[in-house]
């Protein structure tokens, strides 16, 4: 969906050298997990999200370094303010005097304002704001606070009010009375068209259960995560695997995530699992809304399944703590967050100061899982393998099992 076309004067920032043309770089960029958390929270509270962006945002910041730009054959310009293309432009916008003068809600990626949801009678409304460089998502339970926020920001910057949130960072967003639906149908069709896969034979699953991308993988391939390991020197089998993913996307462009309204806010780690090559998969839910997931190969070699799952659980714990901090900006408070693990031995190691020949070598940094269990931040819960949701991100499945988990 093309909103508008633009033409800009852009600096060739790729010629800049660190320490000479710029010192520091920074951009207030929210993670996609934070975006999905915001969408799920807003849907559960009935907030209608709006969108706006700063017009010519990077031109508002002043730069400290001495930078010259030659835009015409006989002209060289010394820049006082930032220009699109400069590496320090996002940081200059973030530290511009006008941004400092603006409302305090623009001082961080995510900001929760006014009385928290748990105290709705303290007066005022609840406003939530998400910032991605110069794009702003915001919403509240009534339109009055939204209007005052937009008016206040517009006094400091020239803003473009885009109305109801419909398209953001490649995500197509449909807000309705029953909840919010997020999908990437347009992006999927564009990718299929780009690689001439629009007329290919469709597939019901993204990977074959007997596919072997490498002689050492023994068929334990799982779509994108595994294919990404070979992008530097792909072989024919790797290209075939990627094509199968495209063929699967052809029949599922409209699939997405539903964030229902009238839901509660209970943070859960729905699974923590590894395959036999120590590739860990995790997913995190806010009540029944999937907001975060991962599938990645572990950085260290594990000597046992218990060790590998203990390391995977530690990774899950760190993600949960990050999400907990994000949700605290929305005024939400949590007790013990359930972390589901399908290994009783890993749970025992986490709950007790076990130290014997098979666990004594585990790196100290992974023992923070035990620390946060003892502090009451998480609760380790056993889940049987058949009910492990993250199987969909760690192994190829038959269509029946795949469709059930999907």
PDB file of C-alpha atoms in Angstrom, residues 107-377:
ATOM      1  CA  UNK A 107      11.735  10.301  25.554  1.00  0.00           C
ATOM      2  CA  UNK A 108      11.689   6.519  25.188  1.00  0.00           C
ATOM      3  CA  UNK A 109      10.664   3.779  22.792  1.00  0.00           C
ATOM      4  CA  UNK A 110       7.600   2.844  24.815  1.00  0.00           C
ATOM      5  CA  UNK A 111       5.929   5.034  27.380  1.00  0.00           C
ATOM      6  CA  UNK A 112       2.976   4.446  29.643  1.00  0.00           C
ATOM      7  CA  UNK A 113       1.203   7.590  30.823  1.00  0.00           C
ATOM      8  CA  UNK A 114      -1.553   8.580  33.228  1.00  0.00           C
ATOM      9  CA  UNK A 115      -3.097   6.231  35.818  1.00  0.00           C
ATOM     10  CA  UNK A 116      -2.255   2.553  35.314  1.00  0.00           C
ATOM     11  CA  UNK A 117      -5.058   0.189  34.258  1.00  0.00           C
ATOM     12  CA  UNK A 118      -5.116  -1.240  37.769  1.00  0.00           C
ATOM     13  CA  UNK A 119      -6.144   2.190  39.118  1.00  0.00           C
ATOM     14  CA  UNK A 120      -8.713   3.499  36.625  1.00  0.00           C
ATOM     15  CA  UNK A 121     -10.405   5.800  39.130  1.00  0.00           C
ATOM     16  CA  UNK A 122      -7.446   8.085  39.813  1.00  0.00           C
ATOM     17  CA  UNK A 123      -8.594  10.458  37.127  1.00  0.00           C
ATOM     18  CA  UNK A 124      -7.519  10.978  33.544  1.00  0.00           C
ATOM     19  CA  UNK A 125      -7.058   8.467  30.765  1.00  0.00           C
ATOM     20  CA  UNK A 126      -4.456   5.904  29.845  1.00  0.00           C
ATOM     21  CA  UNK A 127      -2.230   6.662  26.864  1.00  0.00           C
ATOM     22  CA  UNK A 128       0.276   4.256  25.346  1.00  0.00           C
ATOM     23  CA  UNK A 129       2.911   5.347  22.841  1.00  0.00           C
ATOM     24  CA  UNK A 130       5.377   3.392  20.708  1.00  0.00           C
ATOM     25  CA  UNK A 131       8.149   5.162  18.796  1.00  0.00           C
ATOM     26  CA  UNK A 132      10.127   3.759  15.869  1.00  0.00           C
ATOM     27  CA  UNK A 133      12.599   6.499  14.864  1.00  0.00           C
ATOM     28  CA  UNK A 134      10.124   9.030  13.390  1.00  0.00           C
ATOM     29  CA  UNK A 135       6.988   6.858  13.302  1.00  0.00           C
ATOM     30  CA  UNK A 136       4.676   7.021  16.307  1.00  0.00           C
ATOM     31  CA  UNK A 137       1.865   4.662  17.324  1.00  0.00           C
ATOM     32  CA  UNK A 138      -0.423   5.861  20.085  1.00  0.00           C
ATOM     33  CA  UNK A 139      -3.835   5.186  21.549  1.00  0.00           C
ATOM     34  CA  UNK A 140      -5.992   5.386  24.654  1.00  0.00           C
ATOM     35  CA  UNK A 141      -9.332   4.284  26.018  1.00  0.00           C
ATOM     36  CA  UNK A 142     -11.017   7.498  24.864  1.00  0.00           C
ATOM     37  CA  UNK A 143     -10.288   9.869  22.014  1.00  0.00           C
ATOM     38  CA  UNK A 144      -9.742  12.931  24.210  1.00  0.00           C
ATOM     39  CA  UNK A 145      -6.232  12.031  25.385  1.00  0.00           C
ATOM     40  CA  UNK A 146      -5.214  11.004  21.855  1.00  0.00           C
ATOM     41  CA  UNK A 147      -6.238  14.391  20.495  1.00  0.00           C
ATOM     42  CA  UNK A 148      -4.340  16.320  23.166  1.00  0.00           C
ATOM     43  CA  UNK A 149      -1.232  14.193  22.627  1.00  0.00           C
ATOM     44  CA  UNK A 150      -1.304  14.757  18.854  1.00  0.00           C
ATOM     45  CA  UNK A 151      -1.819  18.482  19.392  1.00  0.00           C
ATOM     46  CA  UNK A 152       1.073  18.706  21.859  1.00  0.00           C
ATOM     47  CA  UNK A 153       3.511  16.878  19.572  1.00  0.00           C
ATOM     48  CA  UNK A 154       2.398  18.949  16.574  1.00  0.00           C
ATOM     49  CA  UNK A 155       3.450  22.108  18.415  1.00  0.00           C
ATOM     50  CA  UNK A 156       7.058  20.890  18.446  1.00  0.00           C
ATOM     51  CA  UNK A 157       7.300  19.102  15.084  1.00  0.00           C
ATOM     52  CA  UNK A 158       5.523  19.235  11.770  1.00  0.00           C
ATOM     53  CA  UNK A 159       3.539  16.012  11.944  1.00  0.00           C
ATOM     54  CA  UNK A 160       1.690  13.904   9.418  1.00  0.00           C
ATOM     55  CA  UNK A 161      -1.431  12.429  11.028  1.00  0.00           C
ATOM     56  CA  UNK A 162      -2.188   9.161   9.243  1.00  0.00           C
ATOM     57  CA  UNK A 163      -5.299   8.210  11.188  1.00  0.00           C
ATOM     58  CA  UNK A 164      -6.169   4.676  12.241  1.00  0.00           C
ATOM     59  CA  UNK A 165      -3.205   2.291  12.380  1.00  0.00           C
ATOM     60  CA  UNK A 166      -3.352   0.033   9.326  1.00  0.00           C
ATOM     61  CA  UNK A 167       0.215  -0.523   8.099  1.00  0.00           C
ATOM     62  CA  UNK A 168       3.422  -0.471  10.161  1.00  0.00           C
ATOM     63  CA  UNK A 169       6.878  -1.953   9.493  1.00  0.00           C
ATOM     64  CA  UNK A 170       5.519  -4.339   6.886  1.00  0.00           C
ATOM     65  CA  UNK A 171       2.654  -5.464   9.146  1.00  0.00           C
ATOM     66  CA  UNK A 172      -0.920  -5.060   7.949  1.00  0.00           C
ATOM     67  CA  UNK A 173      -3.139  -4.357  10.939  1.00  0.00           C
ATOM     68  CA  UNK A 174      -6.931  -4.615  11.079  1.00  0.00           C
ATOM     69  CA  UNK A 175      -8.565  -3.280  14.238  1.00  0.00           C
ATOM     70  CA  UNK A 176     -12.122  -4.300  15.001  1.00  0.00           C
ATOM     71  CA  UNK A 177     -14.537  -4.754  17.906  1.00  0.00           C
ATOM     72  CA  UNK A 178     -13.509  -8.397  18.356  1.00  0.00           C
ATOM     73  CA  UNK A 179      -9.791  -7.684  18.399  1.00  0.00           C
ATOM     74  CA  UNK A 180      -6.814  -6.956  16.161  1.00  0.00           C
ATOM     75  CA  UNK A 181      -5.635  -9.094  13.247  1.00  0.00           C
ATOM     76  CA  UNK A 182      -2.009  -8.804  12.095  1.00  0.00           C
ATOM     77  CA  UNK A 183      -0.775 -10.307   8.830  1.00  0.00           C
ATOM     78  CA  UNK A 184       1.714  -9.739   5.986  1.00  0.00           C
ATOM     79  CA  UNK A 185      -0.305 -10.645   2.914  1.00  0.00           C
ATOM     80  CA  UNK A 186       1.029  -7.790   0.771  1.00  0.00           C
ATOM     81  CA  UNK A 187       4.644  -8.481   1.722  1.00  0.00           C
ATOM     82  CA  UNK A 188       4.178 -12.192   0.997  1.00  0.00           C
ATOM     83  CA  UNK A 189       2.719 -11.560  -2.463  1.00  0.00           C
ATOM     84  CA  UNK A 190       5.466  -9.044  -3.262  1.00  0.00           C
ATOM     85  CA  UNK A 191       8.150 -11.589  -2.348  1.00  0.00           C
ATOM     86  CA  UNK A 192       6.510 -14.291  -4.467  1.00  0.00           C
ATOM     87  CA  UNK A 193       6.295 -11.887  -7.404  1.00  0.00           C
ATOM     88  CA  UNK A 194       9.898 -10.734  -6.968  1.00  0.00           C
ATOM     89  CA  UNK A 195      11.259 -14.276  -7.184  1.00  0.00           C
ATOM     90  CA  UNK A 196       8.754 -15.417  -9.837  1.00  0.00           C
ATOM     91  CA  UNK A 197       7.114 -17.998  -7.565  1.00  0.00           C
ATOM     92  CA  UNK A 198       3.531 -16.868  -8.085  1.00  0.00           C
ATOM     93  CA  UNK A 199       2.651 -19.816 -10.344  1.00  0.00           C
ATOM     94  CA  UNK A 200       4.541 -22.476  -8.411  1.00  0.00           C
ATOM     95  CA  UNK A 201       2.949 -25.634  -7.054  1.00  0.00           C
ATOM     96  CA  UNK A 202       1.571 -24.963  -3.544  1.00  0.00           C
ATOM     97  CA  UNK A 203       2.733 -26.892  -0.464  1.00  0.00           C
ATOM     98  CA  UNK A 204       0.809 -27.506   2.761  1.00  0.00           C
ATOM     99  CA  UNK A 205       3.880 -27.381   5.022  1.00  0.00           C
ATOM    100  CA  UNK A 206       7.028 -25.227   4.832  1.00  0.00           C
ATOM    101  CA  UNK A 207       9.384 -28.215   5.065  1.00  0.00           C
ATOM    102  CA  UNK A 208       9.467 -31.902   4.241  1.00  0.00           C
ATOM    103  CA  UNK A 209       9.688 -34.406   7.075  1.00  0.00           C
ATOM    104  CA  UNK A 210      12.434 -36.307   5.219  1.00  0.00           C
ATOM    105  CA  UNK A 211      14.354 -33.328   3.857  1.00  0.00           C
ATOM    106  CA  UNK A 212      18.116 -33.355   4.416  1.00  0.00           C
ATOM    107  CA  UNK A 213      19.836 -30.053   3.722  1.00  0.00           C
ATOM    108  CA  UNK A 214      23.183 -31.382   4.783  1.00  0.00           C
ATOM    109  CA  UNK A 215      24.624 -34.838   5.253  1.00  0.00           C
ATOM    110  CA  UNK A 216      25.046 -34.144   8.968  1.00  0.00           C
ATOM    111  CA  UNK A 217      21.529 -32.876   9.562  1.00  0.00           C
ATOM    112  CA  UNK A 218      19.756 -36.238   9.175  1.00  0.00           C
ATOM    113  CA  UNK A 219      16.519 -34.581   8.135  1.00  0.00           C
ATOM    114  CA  UNK A 220      16.237 -32.378  11.208  1.00  0.00           C
ATOM    115  CA  UNK A 221      15.710 -29.260   9.156  1.00  0.00           C
ATOM    116  CA  UNK A 222      13.341 -26.506  10.170  1.00  0.00           C
ATOM    117  CA  UNK A 223      12.666 -24.005   7.439  1.00  0.00           C
ATOM    118  CA  UNK A 224      14.014 -20.510   7.686  1.00  0.00           C
ATOM    119  CA  UNK A 225      16.312 -20.929  10.688  1.00  0.00           C
ATOM    120  CA  UNK A 226      18.175 -23.805   9.091  1.00  0.00           C
ATOM    121  CA  UNK A 227      18.239 -22.320   5.585  1.00  0.00           C
ATOM    122  CA  UNK A 228      19.781 -19.130   6.970  1.00  0.00           C
ATOM    123  CA  UNK A 229      22.837 -21.096   8.112  1.00  0.00           C
ATOM    124  CA  UNK A 230      23.793 -21.792   4.503  1.00  0.00           C
ATOM    125  CA  UNK A 231      23.052 -18.443   2.845  1.00  0.00           C
ATOM    126  CA  UNK A 232      26.772 -17.663   2.388  1.00  0.00           C
ATOM    127  CA  UNK A 233      27.424 -20.767   0.258  1.00  0.00           C
ATOM    128  CA  UNK A 234      24.108 -22.378  -0.676  1.00  0.00           C
ATOM    129  CA  UNK A 235      23.825 -25.659  -2.535  1.00  0.00           C
ATOM    130  CA  UNK A 236      21.014 -27.028  -4.665  1.00  0.00           C
ATOM    131  CA  UNK A 237      19.306 -28.655  -1.669  1.00  0.00           C
ATOM    132  CA  UNK A 238      19.265 -25.336   0.174  1.00  0.00           C
ATOM    133  CA  UNK A 239      17.667 -23.526  -2.764  1.00  0.00           C
ATOM    134  CA  UNK A 240      15.032 -26.249  -3.010  1.00  0.00           C
ATOM    135  CA  UNK A 241      14.279 -25.847   0.693  1.00  0.00           C
ATOM    136  CA  UNK A 242      13.794 -22.089   0.304  1.00  0.00           C
ATOM    137  CA  UNK A 243      11.550 -22.623  -2.723  1.00  0.00           C
ATOM    138  CA  UNK A 244       9.393 -24.973  -0.653  1.00  0.00           C
ATOM    139  CA  UNK A 245       8.954 -22.204   1.930  1.00  0.00           C
ATOM    140  CA  UNK A 246       7.763 -19.882  -0.847  1.00  0.00           C
ATOM    141  CA  UNK A 247       5.365 -22.555  -2.099  1.00  0.00           C
ATOM    142  CA  UNK A 248       3.927 -22.813   1.399  1.00  0.00           C
ATOM    143  CA  UNK A 249       3.560 -19.037   1.632  1.00  0.00           C
ATOM    144  CA  UNK A 250       1.631 -19.034  -1.637  1.00  0.00           C
ATOM    145  CA  UNK A 251      -1.342 -20.799  -0.010  1.00  0.00           C
ATOM    146  CA  UNK A 252      -1.122 -19.003   3.353  1.00  0.00           C
ATOM    147  CA  UNK A 253      -0.683 -15.264   2.636  1.00  0.00           C
ATOM    148  CA  UNK A 254      -3.720 -14.306   4.706  1.00  0.00           C
ATOM    149  CA  UNK A 255      -2.693 -16.220   7.828  1.00  0.00           C
ATOM    150  CA  UNK A 256      -1.731 -14.028  10.756  1.00  0.00           C
ATOM    151  CA  UNK A 257      -2.057 -13.386  14.463  1.00  0.00           C
ATOM    152  CA  UNK A 258      -5.326 -12.664  16.260  1.00  0.00           C
ATOM    153  CA  UNK A 259      -5.172 -10.481  19.356  1.00  0.00           C
ATOM    154  CA  UNK A 260      -8.583 -10.743  20.996  1.00  0.00           C
ATOM    155  CA  UNK A 261     -10.331  -8.030  22.946  1.00  0.00           C
ATOM    156  CA  UNK A 262     -11.527  -8.526  26.520  1.00  0.00           C
ATOM    157  CA  UNK A 263      -8.515 -10.694  27.337  1.00  0.00           C
ATOM    158  CA  UNK A 264      -6.526 -10.727  30.552  1.00  0.00           C
ATOM    159  CA  UNK A 265      -2.799 -10.009  30.741  1.00  0.00           C
ATOM    160  CA  UNK A 266      -0.963 -13.132  31.892  1.00  0.00           C
ATOM    161  CA  UNK A 267       2.555 -13.554  30.569  1.00  0.00           C
ATOM    162  CA  UNK A 268       3.521 -17.141  29.773  1.00  0.00           C
ATOM    163  CA  UNK A 269       6.459 -18.872  28.176  1.00  0.00           C
ATOM    164  CA  UNK A 270       4.561 -21.510  26.225  1.00  0.00           C
ATOM    165  CA  UNK A 271       7.517 -23.721  25.542  1.00  0.00           C
ATOM    166  CA  UNK A 272      11.232 -24.223  25.660  1.00  0.00           C
ATOM    167  CA  UNK A 273      12.581 -27.043  23.566  1.00  0.00           C
ATOM    168  CA  UNK A 274      15.711 -28.177  21.728  1.00  0.00           C
ATOM    169  CA  UNK A 275      16.303 -30.657  18.965  1.00  0.00           C
ATOM    170  CA  UNK A 276      19.106 -33.192  19.176  1.00  0.00           C
ATOM    171  CA  UNK A 277      21.565 -30.765  17.545  1.00  0.00           C
ATOM    172  CA  UNK A 278      20.972 -28.260  20.387  1.00  0.00           C
ATOM    173  CA  UNK A 279      18.816 -25.821  18.470  1.00  0.00           C
ATOM    174  CA  UNK A 280      16.449 -24.150  20.899  1.00  0.00           C
ATOM    175  CA  UNK A 281      12.953 -22.949  20.113  1.00  0.00           C
ATOM    176  CA  UNK A 282      10.814 -20.726  22.320  1.00  0.00           C
ATOM    177  CA  UNK A 283       7.543 -18.817  22.174  1.00  0.00           C
ATOM    178  CA  UNK A 284       5.987 -16.363  24.602  1.00  0.00           C
ATOM    179  CA  UNK A 285       2.299 -15.538  24.997  1.00  0.00           C
ATOM    180  CA  UNK A 286       0.377 -12.728  26.625  1.00  0.00           C
ATOM    181  CA  UNK A 287      -2.578 -14.801  27.814  1.00  0.00           C
ATOM    182  CA  UNK A 288      -3.487 -16.532  24.501  1.00  0.00           C
ATOM    183  CA  UNK A 289      -1.795 -13.997  22.200  1.00  0.00           C
ATOM    184  CA  UNK A 290       1.520 -15.025  20.653  1.00  0.00           C
ATOM    185  CA  UNK A 291       3.839 -12.020  20.874  1.00  0.00           C
ATOM    186  CA  UNK A 292       7.372 -13.454  20.649  1.00  0.00           C
ATOM    187  CA  UNK A 293       9.105 -16.550  19.309  1.00  0.00           C
ATOM    188  CA  UNK A 294      12.556 -17.722  18.295  1.00  0.00           C
ATOM    189  CA  UNK A 295      14.363 -20.691  16.806  1.00  0.00           C
ATOM    190  CA  UNK A 296      18.142 -20.567  16.892  1.00  0.00           C
ATOM    191  CA  UNK A 297      21.186 -22.743  17.235  1.00  0.00           C
ATOM    192  CA  UNK A 298      22.882 -22.632  20.626  1.00  0.00           C
ATOM    193  CA  UNK A 299      26.276 -20.949  20.762  1.00  0.00           C
ATOM    194  CA  UNK A 300      27.928 -23.660  22.878  1.00  0.00           C
ATOM    195  CA  UNK A 301      28.219 -27.430  22.600  1.00  0.00           C
ATOM    196  CA  UNK A 302      26.195 -29.324  25.202  1.00  0.00           C
ATOM    197  CA  UNK A 303      27.365 -32.639  26.610  1.00  0.00           C
ATOM    198  CA  UNK A 304      23.881 -33.850  27.525  1.00  0.00           C
ATOM    199  CA  UNK A 305      20.220 -33.217  26.762  1.00  0.00           C
ATOM    200  CA  UNK A 306      19.741 -31.880  30.285  1.00  0.00           C
ATOM    201  CA  UNK A 307      22.457 -29.280  29.784  1.00  0.00           C
ATOM    202  CA  UNK A 308      21.083 -28.217  26.398  1.00  0.00           C
ATOM    203  CA  UNK A 309      17.562 -27.766  27.766  1.00  0.00           C
ATOM    204  CA  UNK A 310      18.878 -25.956  30.827  1.00  0.00           C
ATOM    205  CA  UNK A 311      20.682 -23.488  28.541  1.00  0.00           C
ATOM    206  CA  UNK A 312      17.543 -23.101  26.413  1.00  0.00           C
ATOM    207  CA  UNK A 313      15.473 -22.424  29.548  1.00  0.00           C
ATOM    208  CA  UNK A 314      17.972 -19.737  30.601  1.00  0.00           C
ATOM    209  CA  UNK A 315      17.517 -18.067  27.219  1.00  0.00           C
ATOM    210  CA  UNK A 316      13.737 -18.223  27.683  1.00  0.00           C
ATOM    211  CA  UNK A 317      14.086 -16.636  31.115  1.00  0.00           C
ATOM    212  CA  UNK A 318      16.034 -13.662  29.758  1.00  0.00           C
ATOM    213  CA  UNK A 319      13.364 -13.037  27.110  1.00  0.00           C
ATOM    214  CA  UNK A 320      10.605 -13.219  29.721  1.00  0.00           C
ATOM    215  CA  UNK A 321      12.370 -10.690  31.932  1.00  0.00           C
ATOM    216  CA  UNK A 322      12.735  -8.324  28.974  1.00  0.00           C
ATOM    217  CA  UNK A 323       9.026  -8.640  28.166  1.00  0.00           C
ATOM    218  CA  UNK A 324       8.135  -8.183  31.828  1.00  0.00           C
ATOM    219  CA  UNK A 325      10.033  -4.885  31.855  1.00  0.00           C
ATOM    220  CA  UNK A 326       8.218  -3.766  28.696  1.00  0.00           C
ATOM    221  CA  UNK A 327       4.817  -4.615  30.162  1.00  0.00           C
ATOM    222  CA  UNK A 328       5.632  -2.744  33.354  1.00  0.00           C
ATOM    223  CA  UNK A 329       5.540   0.429  31.217  1.00  0.00           C
ATOM    224  CA  UNK A 330       1.859  -0.378  30.653  1.00  0.00           C
ATOM    225  CA  UNK A 331       1.217  -0.534  34.382  1.00  0.00           C
ATOM    226  CA  UNK A 332       1.065  -4.346  34.518  1.00  0.00           C
ATOM    227  CA  UNK A 333       2.577  -6.291  37.400  1.00  0.00           C
ATOM    228  CA  UNK A 334       3.342 -10.010  37.442  1.00  0.00           C
ATOM    229  CA  UNK A 335       4.127 -12.605  40.055  1.00  0.00           C
ATOM    230  CA  UNK A 336       5.777 -15.855  39.036  1.00  0.00           C
ATOM    231  CA  UNK A 337       5.702 -16.244  35.268  1.00  0.00           C
ATOM    232  CA  UNK A 338       5.198 -19.894  34.219  1.00  0.00           C
ATOM    233  CA  UNK A 339       7.998 -21.249  32.042  1.00  0.00           C
ATOM    234  CA  UNK A 340       7.058 -24.580  30.453  1.00  0.00           C
ATOM    235  CA  UNK A 341       9.897 -27.072  29.949  1.00  0.00           C
ATOM    236  CA  UNK A 342       9.595 -30.680  28.740  1.00  0.00           C
ATOM    237  CA  UNK A 343      12.598 -31.931  30.723  1.00  0.00           C
ATOM    238  CA  UNK A 344      12.203 -32.864  34.387  1.00  0.00           C
ATOM    239  CA  UNK A 345      15.972 -33.173  34.806  1.00  0.00           C
ATOM    240  CA  UNK A 346      16.530 -29.596  33.591  1.00  0.00           C
ATOM    241  CA  UNK A 347      13.854 -28.392  36.015  1.00  0.00           C
ATOM    242  CA  UNK A 348      15.543 -30.213  38.909  1.00  0.00           C
ATOM    243  CA  UNK A 349      18.910 -28.639  38.065  1.00  0.00           C
ATOM    244  CA  UNK A 350      17.289 -25.197  37.963  1.00  0.00           C
ATOM    245  CA  UNK A 351      15.428 -25.613  41.253  1.00  0.00           C
ATOM    246  CA  UNK A 352      18.272 -27.148  43.252  1.00  0.00           C
ATOM    247  CA  UNK A 353      22.014 -26.432  43.635  1.00  0.00           C
ATOM    248  CA  UNK A 354      22.898 -29.659  41.855  1.00  0.00           C
ATOM    249  CA  UNK A 355      26.639 -30.086  41.283  1.00  0.00           C
ATOM    250  CA  UNK A 356      27.997 -33.359  39.965  1.00  0.00           C
ATOM    251  CA  UNK A 357      30.055 -34.671  37.087  1.00  0.00           C
ATOM    252  CA  UNK A 358      27.386 -34.016  34.446  1.00  0.00           C
ATOM    253  CA  UNK A 359      26.490 -30.452  35.442  1.00  0.00           C
ATOM    254  CA  UNK A 360      29.544 -28.935  37.131  1.00  0.00           C
ATOM    255  CA  UNK A 361      30.962 -27.631  33.842  1.00  0.00           C
ATOM    256  CA  UNK A 362      27.878 -25.574  32.900  1.00  0.00           C
ATOM    257  CA  UNK A 363      28.824 -21.927  32.463  1.00  0.00           C
ATOM    258  CA  UNK A 364      27.990 -19.714  35.429  1.00  0.00           C
ATOM    259  CA  UNK A 365      26.073 -17.268  33.216  1.00  0.00           C
ATOM    260  CA  UNK A 366      23.353 -19.857  32.627  1.00  0.00           C
ATOM    261  CA  UNK A 367      22.736 -20.278  36.358  1.00  0.00           C
ATOM    262  CA  UNK A 368      20.886 -16.974  36.475  1.00  0.00           C
ATOM    263  CA  UNK A 369      17.849 -19.151  35.617  1.00  0.00           C
ATOM    264  CA  UNK A 370      18.110 -20.644  39.115  1.00  0.00           C
ATOM    265  CA  UNK A 371      18.618 -17.185  40.599  1.00  0.00           C
ATOM    266  CA  UNK A 372      15.412 -15.810  39.099  1.00  0.00           C
ATOM    267  CA  UNK A 373      13.495 -18.923  40.119  1.00  0.00           C
ATOM    268  CA  UNK A 374      14.619 -18.392  43.708  1.00  0.00           C
ATOM    269  CA  UNK A 375      13.729 -14.681  43.490  1.00  0.00           C
ATOM    270  CA  UNK A 376      10.183 -15.597  42.433  1.00  0.00           C
ATOM    271  CA  UNK A 377      10.320 -14.128  38.934  1.00  0.00           C
TER     272      UNK A 377
END
